[in-house]
């Protein structure tokens, strides 16, 4: 199994550009999450989804949008990129119940210049 | 909202020494998760604690959850270079149905 796959791994955007960070999981997990990690700041939740067609805001949703049309995919859209969105973005998924923890992707390192 | 405080923020230990990392919650925990992250990589799940007083081990890493379920400690015995990385605790406070909140992490370096 591939687990959670994120693309791209690295990206440089200019201020005002838009892009979509892709996240796909092949474990049939219902729950999926997007976090951002800034240096020394831990992980902050952007959006999450408890199943196809259902999404909800996390702690830092401004400037982002998500969709969940299938169980496997949970793309994160950045509109009008700003320098404050420079960060490392992680997608994660988990099955119902918490004992097995979240499975994380390897991350997307985004720089906005 | 729930907050997790980790201490220390960073730690440098000599290979073979023992060390402890702490994670304190502002609210009673439903579940406490420990993850390890190597630079430039994703988070690897280590273990999850749920019951007060619970203790789990994975190779030379042991984690405990105190009886009041508001603090956890991660102990590494006889540290090795392979233990180096960032250790993060994550927690949920509502029957496992809320997204995890994470601490800021503890950066561990192991020197020969």
Short mmCIF file of C-alpha atoms in Angstrom, two decimals:
data_model
loop_
_atom_site.label_atom_id
_atom_site.label_comp_id
_atom_site.label_asym_id
_atom_site.label_seq_id
_atom_site.Cartn_x
_atom_site.Cartn_y
_atom_site.Cartn_z
CA UNK A 1 0.00 0.00 0.00
CA UNK A 2 1.20 3.52 -0.79
CA UNK A 3 -0.52 5.04 2.29
CA UNK A 4 -0.98 8.82 1.97
CA UNK A 5 0.53 10.39 -1.13
CA UNK A 6 1.07 14.13 -1.45
CA UNK A 7 2.07 16.04 -4.56
CA UNK A 8 4.02 18.12 -5.30
CA UNK A 9 6.85 17.79 -2.75
CA UNK A 10 8.13 21.30 -3.37
CA UNK A 11 6.64 24.39 -4.96
CA UNK A 12 7.47 28.06 -5.28
CA UNK A 13 4.56 30.40 -5.92
CA UNK A 14 4.45 34.09 -6.64
CA UNK A 15 2.17 36.30 -4.56
CA UNK A 16 -1.36 36.18 -5.94
CA UNK A 17 -0.97 32.87 -7.76
CA UNK A 18 -3.18 29.89 -7.00
CA UNK A 19 -2.46 26.19 -6.74
CA UNK A 20 -3.86 22.89 -5.55
CA UNK A 21 -2.03 20.55 -3.21
CA UNK A 22 -3.01 16.99 -3.94
CA UNK A 23 -3.59 14.29 -1.32
CA UNK A 24 -4.60 10.70 -2.03
CA UNK A 25 -4.91 7.73 0.32
CA UNK A 26 -5.46 4.08 -0.62
CA UNK A 27 -6.45 2.75 2.82
CA UNK A 28 -10.18 3.50 2.52
CA UNK A 29 -9.96 5.84 5.51
CA UNK A 30 -13.01 8.00 6.16
CA UNK A 31 -11.22 10.75 8.04
CA UNK A 32 -8.75 13.07 6.30
CA UNK A 33 -6.94 16.19 7.48
CA UNK A 34 -4.79 19.04 6.27
CA UNK A 35 -2.24 20.57 8.65
CA UNK A 36 0.41 23.20 8.15
CA UNK A 37 3.69 23.19 10.03
CA UNK A 38 5.64 26.38 10.60
CA UNK A 39 9.10 26.30 12.21
CA UNK A 40 8.88 25.78 15.96
CA UNK A 41 5.09 26.00 15.90
CA UNK A 42 3.90 22.41 15.71
CA UNK A 43 1.01 21.55 13.42
CA UNK A 44 -2.05 23.71 12.88
CA UNK A 45 -5.26 22.21 11.48
CA UNK A 46 -6.52 23.85 8.27
CA UNK A 47 -9.47 21.68 7.21
CA UNK A 48 -10.70 18.19 7.81
CA UNK A 49 -13.24 15.74 6.43
CA UNK A 50 -15.10 12.86 8.07
CA UNK A 51 -16.20 11.36 4.77
CA UNK A 52 -16.92 12.03 1.11
CA UNK A 53 -18.97 15.17 0.67
CA UNK A 54 -18.31 16.45 4.21
CA UNK A 55 -15.68 19.04 5.12
CA UNK A 56 -15.15 21.34 8.07
CA UNK A 57 -12.88 24.21 9.04
CA UNK A 58 -10.00 23.82 11.41
CA UNK A 59 -8.02 26.40 13.33
CA UNK A 60 -6.49 28.27 10.37
CA UNK A 61 -8.80 27.94 7.31
CA UNK A 62 -8.50 31.47 5.87
CA UNK A 63 -7.01 31.54 2.39
CA UNK A 64 -7.70 27.85 1.75
CA UNK A 65 -10.47 25.69 0.35
CA UNK A 66 -11.01 21.95 0.21
CA UNK A 67 -13.30 19.44 -1.42
CA UNK A 68 -13.93 15.74 -0.79
CA UNK A 69 -15.70 14.21 -3.76
CA UNK A 70 -14.27 10.71 -3.17
CA UNK A 71 -13.03 8.75 -0.16
CA UNK A 72 -9.51 8.66 -1.62
CA UNK A 73 -8.86 12.31 -2.51
CA UNK A 74 -8.73 15.45 -0.39
CA UNK A 75 -7.18 18.34 -2.36
CA UNK A 76 -6.29 21.65 -0.72
CA UNK A 77 -6.71 24.78 -2.82
CA UNK A 78 -4.77 28.00 -2.21
CA UNK A 79 -6.30 31.08 -3.79
CA UNK A 80 -4.32 34.31 -4.08
CA UNK A 81 -1.19 33.02 -2.38
CA UNK A 82 0.39 35.23 0.29
CA UNK A 83 3.85 35.06 1.98
CA UNK A 84 2.08 34.03 5.21
CA UNK A 85 1.17 30.76 3.48
CA UNK A 86 4.82 29.77 3.20
CA UNK A 87 4.87 26.54 5.18
CA UNK A 88 5.08 22.78 5.04
CA UNK A 89 1.69 21.19 4.44
CA UNK A 90 0.81 17.72 5.66
CA UNK A 91 -2.15 15.59 4.73
CA UNK A 92 -3.21 12.78 7.06
CA UNK A 93 -5.88 10.13 7.26
CA UNK A 94 -7.24 7.65 9.78
CA UNK A 95 -9.89 4.95 10.03
CA UNK A 96 -12.79 5.21 12.51
CA UNK A 97 -11.54 4.95 16.11
CA UNK A 98 -8.18 6.37 17.16
CA UNK A 99 -6.03 3.49 18.33
CA UNK A 100 -3.94 3.27 15.17
CA UNK A 101 -3.18 6.96 14.96
CA UNK A 102 -3.08 9.14 11.88
CA UNK A 103 -1.12 8.19 8.76
CA UNK A 104 0.71 11.21 7.41
CA UNK A 105 1.95 12.02 3.94
CA UNK A 106 5.53 13.18 3.42
CA UNK A 107 4.50 16.81 3.05
CA UNK A 108 4.55 19.64 0.51
CA UNK A 109 7.05 22.44 1.12
CA UNK A 110 5.54 25.66 -0.25
CA UNK A 111 7.31 28.99 -0.59
CA UNK A 112 5.42 32.13 -1.61
CA UNK A 113 7.62 34.96 -2.90
CA UNK B 1 -9.53 25.13 23.13
CA UNK B 2 -7.07 22.47 24.14
CA UNK B 3 -3.38 23.32 24.23
CA UNK B 4 -0.39 21.04 24.58
CA UNK B 5 2.90 22.21 26.02
CA UNK B 6 6.03 20.16 25.39
CA UNK B 7 9.26 20.38 27.31
CA UNK B 8 12.05 20.75 26.67
CA UNK B 9 11.89 22.50 23.30
CA UNK B 10 15.21 20.97 22.33
CA UNK B 11 17.56 18.44 23.78
CA UNK B 12 21.12 17.34 23.03
CA UNK B 13 22.21 14.07 24.60
CA UNK B 14 25.24 11.88 24.34
CA UNK B 15 24.73 8.50 22.71
CA UNK B 16 23.84 5.90 25.30
CA UNK B 17 22.19 8.32 27.72
CA UNK B 18 18.57 8.23 28.80
CA UNK B 19 16.19 11.13 28.28
CA UNK B 20 12.60 12.20 28.97
CA UNK B 21 10.25 14.47 27.03
CA UNK B 22 7.08 15.79 28.64
CA UNK B 23 3.72 16.80 27.22
CA UNK B 24 1.18 18.67 29.38
CA UNK B 25 -2.40 19.31 28.36
CA UNK B 26 -4.61 22.23 29.36
CA UNK B 27 -7.61 19.85 29.43
CA UNK B 28 -8.29 16.25 30.37
CA UNK B 29 -7.15 13.98 27.58
CA UNK B 30 -9.24 11.38 25.81
CA UNK B 31 -6.26 10.08 23.84
CA UNK B 32 -2.60 11.07 23.72
CA UNK B 33 -0.50 10.27 20.67
CA UNK B 34 3.26 10.38 20.22
CA UNK B 35 4.83 10.93 16.81
CA UNK B 36 8.38 11.19 15.53
CA UNK B 37 9.43 13.35 12.59
CA UNK B 38 12.73 13.35 10.77
CA UNK B 39 13.75 16.52 8.97
CA UNK B 40 11.93 16.92 5.66
CA UNK B 41 9.68 13.94 6.26
CA UNK B 42 6.23 13.19 7.51
CA UNK B 43 5.22 12.10 11.00
CA UNK B 44 5.58 8.51 12.08
CA UNK B 45 3.10 7.20 14.66
CA UNK B 46 4.83 5.79 17.74
CA UNK B 47 2.04 4.97 20.19
CA UNK B 48 -1.27 6.04 21.65
CA UNK B 49 -2.26 6.18 25.32
CA UNK B 50 -5.80 6.40 26.53
CA UNK B 51 -6.19 5.11 30.04
CA UNK B 52 -4.93 6.93 33.10
CA UNK B 53 -1.75 5.25 34.33
CA UNK B 54 -1.26 3.46 31.03
CA UNK B 55 2.29 2.72 29.86
CA UNK B 56 3.40 1.45 26.45
CA UNK B 57 6.76 0.59 24.97
CA UNK B 58 8.14 0.41 21.45
CA UNK B 59 11.71 -0.84 21.25
CA UNK B 60 13.63 1.49 23.60
CA UNK B 61 10.90 4.13 23.80
CA UNK B 62 8.39 4.11 26.67
CA UNK B 63 5.45 6.46 27.07
CA UNK B 64 3.23 6.95 30.11
CA UNK B 65 -0.04 8.78 30.72
CA UNK B 66 -0.54 10.06 34.25
CA UNK B 67 -3.55 9.08 36.35
CA UNK B 68 -5.28 12.42 35.90
CA UNK B 69 -4.81 12.16 32.13
CA UNK B 70 -3.35 15.60 31.67
CA UNK B 71 0.33 14.79 31.22
CA UNK B 72 2.37 12.26 29.32
CA UNK B 73 6.07 11.51 29.31
CA UNK B 74 8.19 9.85 26.63
CA UNK B 75 11.32 8.13 27.86
CA UNK B 76 14.15 6.88 25.66
CA UNK B 77 16.61 4.43 27.14
CA UNK B 78 20.22 4.22 25.89
CA UNK B 79 19.71 6.77 23.11
CA UNK B 80 21.11 6.12 19.64
CA UNK B 81 21.68 8.39 16.62
CA UNK B 82 18.59 6.80 15.05
CA UNK B 83 16.49 8.38 17.82
CA UNK B 84 17.32 11.90 16.60
CA UNK B 85 14.43 13.93 15.24
CA UNK B 86 11.42 15.93 16.39
CA UNK B 87 9.00 14.33 18.80
CA UNK B 88 5.46 15.65 18.82
CA UNK B 89 2.57 14.85 21.09
CA UNK B 90 -0.97 15.09 19.78
CA UNK B 91 -4.23 14.86 21.67
CA UNK B 92 -7.97 14.81 21.36
CA UNK B 93 -10.33 15.58 24.21
CA UNK B 94 -13.64 14.34 22.87
CA UNK B 95 -14.03 10.59 22.50
CA UNK B 96 -11.67 10.43 19.54
CA UNK B 97 -13.98 12.30 17.18
CA UNK B 98 -12.18 15.62 17.13
CA UNK B 99 -9.05 16.33 15.09
CA UNK B 100 -5.78 16.09 16.96
CA UNK B 101 -4.20 19.15 18.50
CA UNK B 102 -0.40 19.04 18.51
CA UNK B 103 2.32 20.39 20.74
CA UNK B 104 5.16 22.42 19.24
CA UNK B 105 7.56 19.50 19.33
CA UNK B 106 10.85 18.61 21.00
CA UNK B 107 13.94 18.52 18.81
CA UNK B 108 16.30 15.73 19.89
CA UNK B 109 19.93 15.50 18.83
CA UNK B 110 22.08 12.51 19.77
CA UNK B 111 25.83 13.01 19.61
CA UNK B 112 28.56 10.40 19.67
#
